[in-house]
XYZ file of C-alpha atoms in Angstrom:
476
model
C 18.573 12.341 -75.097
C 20.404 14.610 -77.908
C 22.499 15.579 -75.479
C 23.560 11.675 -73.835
C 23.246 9.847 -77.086
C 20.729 6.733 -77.550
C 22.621 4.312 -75.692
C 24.010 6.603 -72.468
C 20.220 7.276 -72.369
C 19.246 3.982 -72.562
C 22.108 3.240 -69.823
C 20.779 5.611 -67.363
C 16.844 4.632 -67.215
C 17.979 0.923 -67.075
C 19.663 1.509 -64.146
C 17.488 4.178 -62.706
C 15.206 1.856 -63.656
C 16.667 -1.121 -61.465
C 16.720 1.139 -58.255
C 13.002 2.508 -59.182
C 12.430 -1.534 -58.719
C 13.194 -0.757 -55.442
C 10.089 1.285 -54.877
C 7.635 -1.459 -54.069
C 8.890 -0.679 -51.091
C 8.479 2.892 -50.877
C 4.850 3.064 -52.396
C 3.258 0.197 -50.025
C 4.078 2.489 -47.246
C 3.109 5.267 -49.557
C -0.403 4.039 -49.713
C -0.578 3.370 -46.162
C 0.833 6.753 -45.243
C -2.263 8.470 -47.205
C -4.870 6.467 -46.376
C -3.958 6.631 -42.680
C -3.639 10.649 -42.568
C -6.630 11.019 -44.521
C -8.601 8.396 -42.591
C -7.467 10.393 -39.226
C -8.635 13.983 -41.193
C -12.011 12.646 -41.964
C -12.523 11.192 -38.271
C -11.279 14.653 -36.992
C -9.032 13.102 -34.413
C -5.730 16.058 -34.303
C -4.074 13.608 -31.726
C -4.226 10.434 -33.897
C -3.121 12.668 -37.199
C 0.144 13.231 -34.724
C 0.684 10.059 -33.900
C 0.206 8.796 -37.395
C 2.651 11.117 -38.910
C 5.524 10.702 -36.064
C 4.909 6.709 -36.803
C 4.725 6.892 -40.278
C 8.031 9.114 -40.844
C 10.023 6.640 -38.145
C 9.022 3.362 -40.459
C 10.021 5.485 -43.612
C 13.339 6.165 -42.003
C 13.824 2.580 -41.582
C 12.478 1.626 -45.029
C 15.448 3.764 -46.107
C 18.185 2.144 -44.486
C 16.521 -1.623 -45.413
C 16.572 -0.353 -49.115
C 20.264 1.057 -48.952
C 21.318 -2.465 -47.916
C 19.352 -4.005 -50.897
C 20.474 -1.470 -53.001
C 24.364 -1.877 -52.273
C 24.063 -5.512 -51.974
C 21.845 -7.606 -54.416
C 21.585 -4.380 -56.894
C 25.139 -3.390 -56.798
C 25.441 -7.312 -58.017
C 23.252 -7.201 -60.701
C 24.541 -3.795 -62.045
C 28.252 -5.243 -62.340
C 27.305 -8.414 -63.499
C 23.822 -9.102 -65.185
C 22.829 -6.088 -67.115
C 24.344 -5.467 -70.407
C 25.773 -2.226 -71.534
C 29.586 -1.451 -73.687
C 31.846 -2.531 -70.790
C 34.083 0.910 -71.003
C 30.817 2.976 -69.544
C 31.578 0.496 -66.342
C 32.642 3.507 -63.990
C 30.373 5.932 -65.042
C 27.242 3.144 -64.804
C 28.334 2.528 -61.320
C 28.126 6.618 -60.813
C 24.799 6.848 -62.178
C 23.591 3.725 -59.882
C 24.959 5.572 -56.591
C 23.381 8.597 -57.423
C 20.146 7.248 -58.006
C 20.019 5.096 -55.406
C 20.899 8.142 -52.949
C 17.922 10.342 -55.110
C 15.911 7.470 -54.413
C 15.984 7.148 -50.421
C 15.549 10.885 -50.368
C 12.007 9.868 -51.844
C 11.582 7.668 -49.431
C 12.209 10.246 -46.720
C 9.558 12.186 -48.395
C 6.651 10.308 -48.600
C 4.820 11.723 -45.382
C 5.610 15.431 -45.783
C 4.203 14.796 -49.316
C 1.132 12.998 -48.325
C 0.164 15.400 -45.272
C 0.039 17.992 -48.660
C -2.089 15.870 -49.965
C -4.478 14.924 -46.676
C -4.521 18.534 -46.137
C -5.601 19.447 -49.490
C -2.898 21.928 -50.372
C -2.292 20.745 -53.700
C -1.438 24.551 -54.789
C 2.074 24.010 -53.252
C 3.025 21.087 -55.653
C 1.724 23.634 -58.786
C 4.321 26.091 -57.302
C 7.269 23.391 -56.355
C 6.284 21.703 -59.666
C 7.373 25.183 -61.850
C 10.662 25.352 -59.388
C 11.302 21.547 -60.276
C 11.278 22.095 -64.020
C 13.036 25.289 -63.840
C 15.828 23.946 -62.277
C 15.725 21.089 -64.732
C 15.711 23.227 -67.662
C 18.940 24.127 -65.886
C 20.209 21.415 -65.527
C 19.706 20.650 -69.349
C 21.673 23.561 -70.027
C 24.788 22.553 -67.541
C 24.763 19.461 -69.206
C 24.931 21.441 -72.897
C 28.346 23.582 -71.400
C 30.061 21.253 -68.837
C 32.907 19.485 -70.619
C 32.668 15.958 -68.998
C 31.000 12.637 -68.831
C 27.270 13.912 -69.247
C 26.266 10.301 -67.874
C 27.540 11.341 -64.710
C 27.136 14.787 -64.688
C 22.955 13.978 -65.717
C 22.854 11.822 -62.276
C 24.625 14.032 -60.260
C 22.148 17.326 -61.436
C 19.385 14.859 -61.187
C 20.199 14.145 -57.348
C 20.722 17.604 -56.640
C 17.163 18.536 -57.895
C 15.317 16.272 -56.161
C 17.363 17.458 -52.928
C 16.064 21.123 -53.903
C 12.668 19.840 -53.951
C 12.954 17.427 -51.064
C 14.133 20.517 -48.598
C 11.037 22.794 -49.773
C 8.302 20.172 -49.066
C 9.963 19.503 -45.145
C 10.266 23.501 -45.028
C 6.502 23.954 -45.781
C 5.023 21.086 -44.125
C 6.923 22.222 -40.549
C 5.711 25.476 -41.304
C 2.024 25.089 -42.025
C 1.368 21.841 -40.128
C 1.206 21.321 -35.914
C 1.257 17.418 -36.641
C 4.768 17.264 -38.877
C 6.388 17.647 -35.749
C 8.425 14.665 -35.189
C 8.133 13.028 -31.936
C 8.993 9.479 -31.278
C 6.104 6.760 -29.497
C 5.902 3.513 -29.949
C 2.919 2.066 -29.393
C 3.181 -1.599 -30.686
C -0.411 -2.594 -31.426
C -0.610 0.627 -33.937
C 2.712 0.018 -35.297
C 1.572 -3.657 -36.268
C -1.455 -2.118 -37.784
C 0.190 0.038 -39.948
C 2.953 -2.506 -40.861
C -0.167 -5.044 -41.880
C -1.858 -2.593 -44.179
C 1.455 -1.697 -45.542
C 2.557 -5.381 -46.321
C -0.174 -6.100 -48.347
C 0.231 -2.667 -50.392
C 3.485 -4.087 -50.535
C 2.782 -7.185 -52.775
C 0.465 -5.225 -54.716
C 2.832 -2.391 -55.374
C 6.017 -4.678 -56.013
C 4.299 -6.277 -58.506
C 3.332 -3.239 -60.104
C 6.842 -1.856 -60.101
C 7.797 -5.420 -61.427
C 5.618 -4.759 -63.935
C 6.868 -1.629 -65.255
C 10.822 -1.942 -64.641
C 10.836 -5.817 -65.390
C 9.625 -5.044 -69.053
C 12.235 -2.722 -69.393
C 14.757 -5.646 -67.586
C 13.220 -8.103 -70.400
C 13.569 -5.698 -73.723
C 17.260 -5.126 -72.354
C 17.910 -8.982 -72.480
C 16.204 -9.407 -75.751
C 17.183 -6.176 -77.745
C 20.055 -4.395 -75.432
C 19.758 -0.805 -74.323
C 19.304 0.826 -77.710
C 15.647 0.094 -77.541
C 15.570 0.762 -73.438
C 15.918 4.473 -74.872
C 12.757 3.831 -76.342
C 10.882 2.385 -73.466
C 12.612 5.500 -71.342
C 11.204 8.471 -74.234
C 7.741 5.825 -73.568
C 8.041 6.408 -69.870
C 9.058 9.768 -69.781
C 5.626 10.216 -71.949
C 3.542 8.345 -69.515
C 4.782 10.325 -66.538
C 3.970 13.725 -68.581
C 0.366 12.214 -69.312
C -0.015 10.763 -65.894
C 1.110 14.147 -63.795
C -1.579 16.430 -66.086
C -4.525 13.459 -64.809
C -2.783 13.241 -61.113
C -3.497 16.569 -59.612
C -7.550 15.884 -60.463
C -7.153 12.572 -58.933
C -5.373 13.626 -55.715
C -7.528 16.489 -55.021
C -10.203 14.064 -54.957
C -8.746 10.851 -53.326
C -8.578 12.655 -49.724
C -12.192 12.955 -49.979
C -13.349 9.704 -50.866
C -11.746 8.432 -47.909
C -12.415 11.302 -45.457
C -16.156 10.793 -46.606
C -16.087 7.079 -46.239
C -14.560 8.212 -42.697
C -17.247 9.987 -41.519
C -19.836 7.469 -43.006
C -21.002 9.713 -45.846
C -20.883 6.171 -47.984
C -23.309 7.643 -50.511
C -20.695 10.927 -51.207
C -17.802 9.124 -51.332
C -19.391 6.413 -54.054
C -20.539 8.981 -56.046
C -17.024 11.118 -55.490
C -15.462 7.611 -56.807
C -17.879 7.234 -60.033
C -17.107 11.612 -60.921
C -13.322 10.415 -60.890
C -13.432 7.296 -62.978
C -15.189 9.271 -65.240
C -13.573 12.761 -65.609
C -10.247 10.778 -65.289
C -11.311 8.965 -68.155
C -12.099 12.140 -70.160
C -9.043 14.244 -69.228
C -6.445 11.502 -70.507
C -8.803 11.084 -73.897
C -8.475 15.100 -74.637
C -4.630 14.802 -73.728
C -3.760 11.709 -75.795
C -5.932 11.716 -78.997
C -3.506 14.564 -80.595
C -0.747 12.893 -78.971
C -1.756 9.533 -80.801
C -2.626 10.652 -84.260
C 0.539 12.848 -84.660
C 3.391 10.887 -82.777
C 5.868 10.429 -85.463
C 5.835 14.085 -86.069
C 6.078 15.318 -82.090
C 8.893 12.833 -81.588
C 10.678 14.110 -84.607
C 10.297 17.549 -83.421
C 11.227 16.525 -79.569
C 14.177 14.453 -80.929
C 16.872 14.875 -83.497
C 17.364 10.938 -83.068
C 14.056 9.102 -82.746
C 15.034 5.505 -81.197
C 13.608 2.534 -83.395
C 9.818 1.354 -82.126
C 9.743 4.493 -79.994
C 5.897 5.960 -81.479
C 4.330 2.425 -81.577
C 5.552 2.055 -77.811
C 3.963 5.544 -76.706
C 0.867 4.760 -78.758
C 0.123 1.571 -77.176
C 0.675 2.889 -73.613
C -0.856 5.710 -73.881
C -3.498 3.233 -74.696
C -2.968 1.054 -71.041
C -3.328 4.494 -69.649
C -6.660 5.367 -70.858
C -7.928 2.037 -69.277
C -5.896 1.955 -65.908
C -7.685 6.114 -65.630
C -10.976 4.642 -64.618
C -9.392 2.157 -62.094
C -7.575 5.479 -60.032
C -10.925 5.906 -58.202
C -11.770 2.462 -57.999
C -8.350 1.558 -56.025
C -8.667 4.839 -53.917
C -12.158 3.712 -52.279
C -10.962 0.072 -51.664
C -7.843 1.626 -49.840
C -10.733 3.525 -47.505
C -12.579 0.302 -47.045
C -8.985 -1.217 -45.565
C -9.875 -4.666 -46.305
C -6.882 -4.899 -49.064
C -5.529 -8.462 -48.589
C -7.518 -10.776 -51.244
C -7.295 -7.709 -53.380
C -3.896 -7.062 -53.188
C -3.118 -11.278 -53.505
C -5.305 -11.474 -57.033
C -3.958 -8.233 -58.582
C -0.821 -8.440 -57.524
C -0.482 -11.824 -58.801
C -1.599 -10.947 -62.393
C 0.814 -7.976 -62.388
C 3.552 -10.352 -61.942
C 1.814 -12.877 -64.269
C 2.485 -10.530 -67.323
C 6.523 -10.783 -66.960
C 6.761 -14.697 -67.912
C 3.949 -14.165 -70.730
C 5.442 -11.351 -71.992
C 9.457 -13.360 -71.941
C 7.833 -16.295 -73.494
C 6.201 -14.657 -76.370
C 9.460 -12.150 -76.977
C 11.255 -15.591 -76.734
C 8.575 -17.304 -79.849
C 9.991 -14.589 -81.974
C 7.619 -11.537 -81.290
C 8.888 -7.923 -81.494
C 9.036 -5.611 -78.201
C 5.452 -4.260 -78.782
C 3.533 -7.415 -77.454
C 4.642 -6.509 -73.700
C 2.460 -3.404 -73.842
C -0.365 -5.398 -75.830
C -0.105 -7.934 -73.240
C -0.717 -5.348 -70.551
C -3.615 -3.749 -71.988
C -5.451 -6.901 -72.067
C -4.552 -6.977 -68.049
C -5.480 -3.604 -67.899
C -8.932 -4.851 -68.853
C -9.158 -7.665 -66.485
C -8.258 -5.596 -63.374
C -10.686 -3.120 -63.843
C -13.517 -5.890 -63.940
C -12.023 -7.548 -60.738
C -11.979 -4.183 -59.014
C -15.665 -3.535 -59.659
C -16.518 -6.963 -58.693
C -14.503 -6.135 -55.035
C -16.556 -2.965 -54.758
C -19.369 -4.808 -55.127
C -18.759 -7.101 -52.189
C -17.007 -4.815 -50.111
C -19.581 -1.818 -50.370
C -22.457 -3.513 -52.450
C -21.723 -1.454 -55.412
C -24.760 -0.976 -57.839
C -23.221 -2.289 -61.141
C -26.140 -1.353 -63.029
C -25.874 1.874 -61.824
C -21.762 2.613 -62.282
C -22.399 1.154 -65.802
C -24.836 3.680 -66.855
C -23.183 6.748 -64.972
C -19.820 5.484 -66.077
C -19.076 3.287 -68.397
C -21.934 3.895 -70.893
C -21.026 7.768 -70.933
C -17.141 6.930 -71.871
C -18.803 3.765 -74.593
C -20.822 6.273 -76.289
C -17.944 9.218 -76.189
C -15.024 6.694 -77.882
C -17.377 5.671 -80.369
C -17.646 8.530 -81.541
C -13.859 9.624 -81.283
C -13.079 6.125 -83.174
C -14.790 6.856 -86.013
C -13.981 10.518 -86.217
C -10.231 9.426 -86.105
C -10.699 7.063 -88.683
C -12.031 9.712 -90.866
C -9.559 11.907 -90.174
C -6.921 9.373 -91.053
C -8.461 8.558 -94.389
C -9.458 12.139 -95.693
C -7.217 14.700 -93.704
C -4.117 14.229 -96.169
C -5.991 13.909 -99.228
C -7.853 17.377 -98.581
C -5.472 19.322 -97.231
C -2.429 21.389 -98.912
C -0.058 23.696 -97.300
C 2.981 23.341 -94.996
C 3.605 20.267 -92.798
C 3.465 22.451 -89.378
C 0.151 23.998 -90.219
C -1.320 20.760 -91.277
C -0.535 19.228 -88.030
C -1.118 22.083 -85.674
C -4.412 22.282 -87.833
C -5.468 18.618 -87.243
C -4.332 18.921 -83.322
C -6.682 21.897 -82.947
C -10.024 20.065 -84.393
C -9.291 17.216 -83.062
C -9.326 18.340 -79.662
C -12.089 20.480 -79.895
C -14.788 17.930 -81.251
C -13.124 15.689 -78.230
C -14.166 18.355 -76.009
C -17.769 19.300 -77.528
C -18.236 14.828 -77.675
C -17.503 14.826 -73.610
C -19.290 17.666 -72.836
C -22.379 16.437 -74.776
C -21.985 12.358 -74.146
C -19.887 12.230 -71.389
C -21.500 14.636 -69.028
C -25.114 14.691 -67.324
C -27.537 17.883 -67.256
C -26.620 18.510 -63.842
C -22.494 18.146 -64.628
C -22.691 20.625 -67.851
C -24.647 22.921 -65.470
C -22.079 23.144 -62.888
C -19.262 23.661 -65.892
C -21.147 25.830 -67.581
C -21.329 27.784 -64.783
C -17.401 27.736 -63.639
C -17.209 29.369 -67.031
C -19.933 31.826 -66.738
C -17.512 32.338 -63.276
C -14.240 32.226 -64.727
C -15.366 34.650 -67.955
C -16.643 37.090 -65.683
């Protein structure tokens, strides 16, 4: 942001951010894609993995060209005449929206190579790609820093060229390591339609999701213009940091809920599902807690420019976070179960629900903050309507999710709530010395009693036996 200025960064999510609306698209099939591969894994059926993949990758391709013609029709419209921005960045706004529209249908192409990786379990390959990625983004950074010309455009060009980088190395390994990548074309109509039918009801689901997230952004630019859209972007760029350190737990264990629940093991892949609401839960808490009592001072470390309402915005999604962390399980075993179309018609339809609440109340006079309020309090509500779906779609014991689950994370932030409060009211008023130590001081206790509270609340005698022993592993 230093580098682009507050409002060329604002610029460039709000139009990254109106092709990412795009990706309804993209992630219904995504969720399809996944739970088909992993479903064919689990049922140990090679030639139905092939035939997945092959028609998986051909309704991708397709997916790509139907978003281009969105993209260069109905976006391209709204780009040159609905969203607001200084009218001389018109040429280079138009440059960023090509770019990322071309980034974005590489994604597209993606999705299968990506979730074989993931059906296969090789998650080690997106630690190693992941390094490469940021490497070549650090980069990037530096271009940007030496390259006299419009760093707009020169941001989306580098951007596009990284995610090319990284698209190549994923097709390169998955050809290389897996029989079933091998593209060959069958149509077989009845399967097609099945796939197409899961898919379209992931695809209400996730373009209300994506609705969700990019049409609050949409909304704050027609209230507030695209000085505080940098703020939402820093938000979002948080909230992908905090969601990739919570995503490689969660997809090493999504392929085997559903490759249980494949093979009938019901029992495993219920109590699979309850271990990931739960440790999901706990990783976010350790990550955000230090994150959330010191965010003025990170951001002003981070940034020489700190955009107006930038820390409350983190704070309060970092917040919607915590609560959507026990619901990545949750949604993972009713993808397995298949039966997705009430589901995807209730939740969707309160995910789009939150866009006229949240323009009304911005329009009574209230400040940017109440969207992310507002979505907390959904946050809430779809977590209760997923556990009452579980419990009619797999007879889930309530009584006994509450007590492995929920009671474990009641009693742990408790605990953290009060010791935060204490902190907050005796920290300053004992402590002397420099501003850095203070902090870095603070950071360090706070995580560890977070740590020593899960391990002793959050964790049964069997759980702190297996960690115990890792460590016992790991120190030897």
């Amino acid at each position: 942001m230093d580098e682009l200025g507050t409002s060329d960064y604002g610029i460039y999510n709000l139009v990254a951010g109106v092709v990412a609306m795009l990706g309804f698209l993209n992630a219904s099939m995504t969720a399809a894609t996944q739970r088909y591969l992993s479903f064919d894994i689990g049922k140990s059926d090679i030639e139905r993995l092939k035939k997945t993949f092959s028609a998986v990758l051909s309704i991708h391709f397709f997916l790509a060209l139907f978003c281009l013609l969105i993209a260069e029709t109905i976006g391209l419209w709204y780009i040159n005449n609905k969203m607001v921005y200084p009218i001389d960045r018109t040429y280079a706004v138009n440059m960023v929206y090509q770019f990322s529209v071309i980034t974005f249908l590489m994604g597209i192409i993606q999705v299968p190579y990506n979730s074989l990786i993931i059906a296969r379990e090789k998650m080690n390959i997106f630690a190693y790609v992941s390094i490469i990625e940021a490497l070549f983004k650090l980069g990037a950074v530096y271009l940007l820093m030496t390259l006299n010309k419009d760093k707009l455009i020169v941001y989306s060009i580098l951007t596009f060229l990284v995610a090319f980088i990284v698209r190549v190395i994923y097709q390169i390994y998955c050809r290389r390591h897996f029989n079933e990548s091998k593209f060959r074309f069958e149509y077989d109509k009845k399967y097609y339609s099945e796939l197409l039918s899961y898919s379209g009801w992931s695809l209400f689901g996730n373009m209300a999701a994506v609705l969700r997230s990019q049409g609050s952004n949409v909304i704050l630019n027609l209230f507030f213009g695209t000085v505080i859209n940098a703020a939402y972007g820093i938000t979002l760029q948080v909230l992908s940091a905090v969601n990739m350190f919570v995503s490689n737990f969660q997809l090493a264990l999504n392929p085997q809920i559903i490759q249980n629940y494949a093979s009938n093991n019901r029992d495993r892949a219920i109590n699979l599902m309850m271990q990931g609401s739960k440790f999901s839960f706990f990783l976010i808490l350790m990550l955000i807690v230090p994150i959330i009592i010191n965010t003025e001072y990170v951001l002003h470390i981070w940034l020489k420019e700190v955009p107006e309402n930038t820390a409350e915005f983190i704070q309060l999604c970092l917040i919607g976070i915590l609560i959507d962390s026990i619901s990545g399980s949750l949604m993972t075993m009713i993808t397995a179960i298949g039966k997705i179309k009430l589901y995807q018609l209730i939740l969707g339809s309160m995910n789009i629900f939150i866009l006229p609440i949240s323009y009304m109340f911005l329009n009574a006079g209230y400040d940017g903050e109440i969207i992310f309020k507002i979505s907390i309090i959904f946050s809430i509500l779809s977590l209760i309507i997923r556990l009452m779906f579980l419990c009619f779609l797999l007879e889930l014991d309530l009584k006994l999710f509450f007590t492995t689950v929920l009671a474990r994370i009641f009693s742990v932030m408790s605990v953290v709530v009060a010791l935060l409060n204490l902190v907050n009211n005796t920290y300053y008023q004992v402590m002397e010395g420099d501003e850095v130590f203070k902090s870095l001081f603070k950071i360090s206790g706070v995580i560890i009693a977070v740590v020593i509270l899960v391990i002793v609340l959050g964790t049964n005698g069997r759980e702190r036996s297996f960690l115990r022993n890792k460590i016992q592993t790991i120190v030897s």
